[in-house]
CSV table of C-alpha atoms in Angstrom, one decimal:
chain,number,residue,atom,x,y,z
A,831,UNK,CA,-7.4,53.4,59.2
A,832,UNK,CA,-4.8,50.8,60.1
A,833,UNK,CA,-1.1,51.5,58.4
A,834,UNK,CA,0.0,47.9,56.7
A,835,UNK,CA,3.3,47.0,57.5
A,836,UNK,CA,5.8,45.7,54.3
A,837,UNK,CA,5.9,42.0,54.1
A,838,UNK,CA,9.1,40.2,55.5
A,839,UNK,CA,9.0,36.8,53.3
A,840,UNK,CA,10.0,36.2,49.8
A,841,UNK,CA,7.1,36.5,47.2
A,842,UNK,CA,6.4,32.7,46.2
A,843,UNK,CA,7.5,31.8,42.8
A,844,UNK,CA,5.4,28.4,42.5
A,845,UNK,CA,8.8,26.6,42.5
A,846,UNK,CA,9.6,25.5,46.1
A,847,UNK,CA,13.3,25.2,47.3
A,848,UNK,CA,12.9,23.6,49.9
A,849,UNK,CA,15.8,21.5,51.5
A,850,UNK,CA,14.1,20.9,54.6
A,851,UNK,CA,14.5,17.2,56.4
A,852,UNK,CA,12.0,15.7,54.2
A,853,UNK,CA,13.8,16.4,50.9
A,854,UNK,CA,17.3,15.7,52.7
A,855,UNK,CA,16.3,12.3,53.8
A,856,UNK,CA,15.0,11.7,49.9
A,857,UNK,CA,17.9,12.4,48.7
A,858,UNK,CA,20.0,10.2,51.0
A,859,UNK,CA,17.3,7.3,50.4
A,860,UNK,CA,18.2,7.9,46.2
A,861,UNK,CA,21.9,8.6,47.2
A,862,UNK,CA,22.1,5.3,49.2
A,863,UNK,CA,19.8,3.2,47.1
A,864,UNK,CA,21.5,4.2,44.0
A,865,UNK,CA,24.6,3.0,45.2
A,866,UNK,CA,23.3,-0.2,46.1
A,867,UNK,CA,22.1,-0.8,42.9
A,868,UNK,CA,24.4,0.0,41.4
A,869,UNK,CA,24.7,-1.4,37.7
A,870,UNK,CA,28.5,-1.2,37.7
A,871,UNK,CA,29.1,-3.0,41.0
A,872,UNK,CA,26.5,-6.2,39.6
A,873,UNK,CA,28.7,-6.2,36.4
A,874,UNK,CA,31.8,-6.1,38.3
A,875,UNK,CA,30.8,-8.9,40.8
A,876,UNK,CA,29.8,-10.8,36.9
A,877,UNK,CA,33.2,-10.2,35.6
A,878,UNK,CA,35.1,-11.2,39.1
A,879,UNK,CA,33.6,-14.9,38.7
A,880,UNK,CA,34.0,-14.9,35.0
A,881,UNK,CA,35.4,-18.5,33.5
A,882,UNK,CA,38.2,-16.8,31.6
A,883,UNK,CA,41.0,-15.9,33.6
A,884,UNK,CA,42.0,-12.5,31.8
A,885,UNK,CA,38.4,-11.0,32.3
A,886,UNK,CA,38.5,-11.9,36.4
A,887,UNK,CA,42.2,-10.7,36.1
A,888,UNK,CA,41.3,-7.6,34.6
A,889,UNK,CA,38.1,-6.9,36.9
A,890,UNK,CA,40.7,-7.9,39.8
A,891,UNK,CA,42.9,-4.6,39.3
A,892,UNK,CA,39.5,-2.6,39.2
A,893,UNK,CA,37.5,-3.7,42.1
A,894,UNK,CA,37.4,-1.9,45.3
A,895,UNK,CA,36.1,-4.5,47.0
A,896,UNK,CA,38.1,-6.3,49.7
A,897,UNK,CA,36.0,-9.5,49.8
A,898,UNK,CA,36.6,-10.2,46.0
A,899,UNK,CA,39.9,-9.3,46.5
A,900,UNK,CA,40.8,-11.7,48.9
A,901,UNK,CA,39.1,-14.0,46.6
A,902,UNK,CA,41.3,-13.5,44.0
A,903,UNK,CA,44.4,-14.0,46.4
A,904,UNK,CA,43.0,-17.7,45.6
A,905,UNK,CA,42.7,-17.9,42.0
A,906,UNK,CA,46.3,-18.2,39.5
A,907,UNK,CA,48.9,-16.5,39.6
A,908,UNK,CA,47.1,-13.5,36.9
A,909,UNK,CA,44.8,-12.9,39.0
A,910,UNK,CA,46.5,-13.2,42.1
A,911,UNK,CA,49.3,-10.6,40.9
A,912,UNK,CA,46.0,-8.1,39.7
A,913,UNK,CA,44.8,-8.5,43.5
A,914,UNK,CA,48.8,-7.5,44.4
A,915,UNK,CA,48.9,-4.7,41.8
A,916,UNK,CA,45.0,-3.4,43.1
A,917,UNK,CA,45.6,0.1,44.7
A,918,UNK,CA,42.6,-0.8,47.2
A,919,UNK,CA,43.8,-3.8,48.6
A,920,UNK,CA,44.6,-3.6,52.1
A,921,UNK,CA,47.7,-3.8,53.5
A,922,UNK,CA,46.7,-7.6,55.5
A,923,UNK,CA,45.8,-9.2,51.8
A,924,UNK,CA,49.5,-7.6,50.6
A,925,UNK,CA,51.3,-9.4,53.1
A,926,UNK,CA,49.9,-12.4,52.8
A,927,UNK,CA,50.6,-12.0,48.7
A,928,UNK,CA,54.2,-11.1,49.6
A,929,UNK,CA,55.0,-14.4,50.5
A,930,UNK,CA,53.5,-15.8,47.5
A,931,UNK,CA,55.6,-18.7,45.5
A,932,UNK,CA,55.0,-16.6,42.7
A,933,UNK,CA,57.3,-14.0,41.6
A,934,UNK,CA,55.2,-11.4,39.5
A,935,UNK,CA,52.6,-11.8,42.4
A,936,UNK,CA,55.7,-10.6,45.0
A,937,UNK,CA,56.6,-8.1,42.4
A,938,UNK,CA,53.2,-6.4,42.2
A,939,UNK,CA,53.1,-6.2,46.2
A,940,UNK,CA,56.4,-3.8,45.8
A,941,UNK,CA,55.1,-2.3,43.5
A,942,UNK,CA,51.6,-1.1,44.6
A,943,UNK,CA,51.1,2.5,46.1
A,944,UNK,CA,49.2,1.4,48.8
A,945,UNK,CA,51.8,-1.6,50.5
A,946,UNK,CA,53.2,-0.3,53.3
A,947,UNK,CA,57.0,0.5,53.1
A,948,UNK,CA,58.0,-1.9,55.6
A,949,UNK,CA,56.5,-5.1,53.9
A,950,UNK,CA,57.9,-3.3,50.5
A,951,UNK,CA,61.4,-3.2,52.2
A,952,UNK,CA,60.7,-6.8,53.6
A,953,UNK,CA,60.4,-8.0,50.3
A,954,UNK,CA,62.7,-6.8,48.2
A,955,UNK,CA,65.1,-7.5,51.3
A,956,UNK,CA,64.4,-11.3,50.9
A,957,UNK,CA,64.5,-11.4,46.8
A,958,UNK,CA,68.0,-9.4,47.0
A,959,UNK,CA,69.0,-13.1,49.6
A,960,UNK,CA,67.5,-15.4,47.1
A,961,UNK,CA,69.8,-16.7,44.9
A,962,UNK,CA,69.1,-16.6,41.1
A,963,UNK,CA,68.0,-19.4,39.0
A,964,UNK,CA,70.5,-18.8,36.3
A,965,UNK,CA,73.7,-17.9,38.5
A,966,UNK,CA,75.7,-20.8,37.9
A,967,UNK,CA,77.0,-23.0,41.3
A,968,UNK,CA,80.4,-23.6,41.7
């Protein structure tokens, strides 16, 4: 008679835990389509284009993306300080604002984390030359 030799693989459960490449590439599909569709990002893109100014203002500082924010570097001066003040807006769009005629658009350019320190130090270089509005000529 033949000796049987103990069995090597797992007993199945009925539950398989698979993570081969088909259920990798799945999940990647529902990762990537799910961000895609995502119903935040449609409402956001709705808000951006909104006719009142503090809603686009407001969606301004929470967008992350650079296309709407280089929109908003268009629109008044709200909106154009929120795209100044937005922590993702790259350091090109923040140059650009820094020379805005607008002061509270400058101001948020110093202000935001992400300008870089020599467009920060640019800046407040060139409003420490400006002469005030209110310091009375002699």
């Amino acid at each position: 008679m033949e000796e049987q030799q103990p069995s090597t693989s797992a007993p199945t459960t009925g539950c398989d835990r698979s993570t081969g490449p088909d259920l990798r590439n799945d999940l990647q599909n529902d990762l990537r389509n799910g961000l895609r569709n995502d119903p935040w990002d449609d409402l956001m893109d709705q808000l951006l284009d909104d006719p009142s100014e503090e809603v686009r203002r407001a969606a301004t500082l929470r967008t992350r993306d650079t296309a709407a924010l280089w929109r908003a570097a268009e629109d008044v001066p709200a909106v154009r300080a929120a795209a100044a003040a937005n922590p993702h807006a790259p350091a090109d769009l923040l140059a650009e604002l820094a020379d805005d005629h607008d002061g509270d658009v400058r101001a948020a350019v110093v202000r935001n984390p992400a300008c870089p320190p020599g467009l920060r130090r640019r800046v407040a270089a060139a409003h420490a030359q400006a002469p005030s509005p209110c310091t009375p000529k002699h």
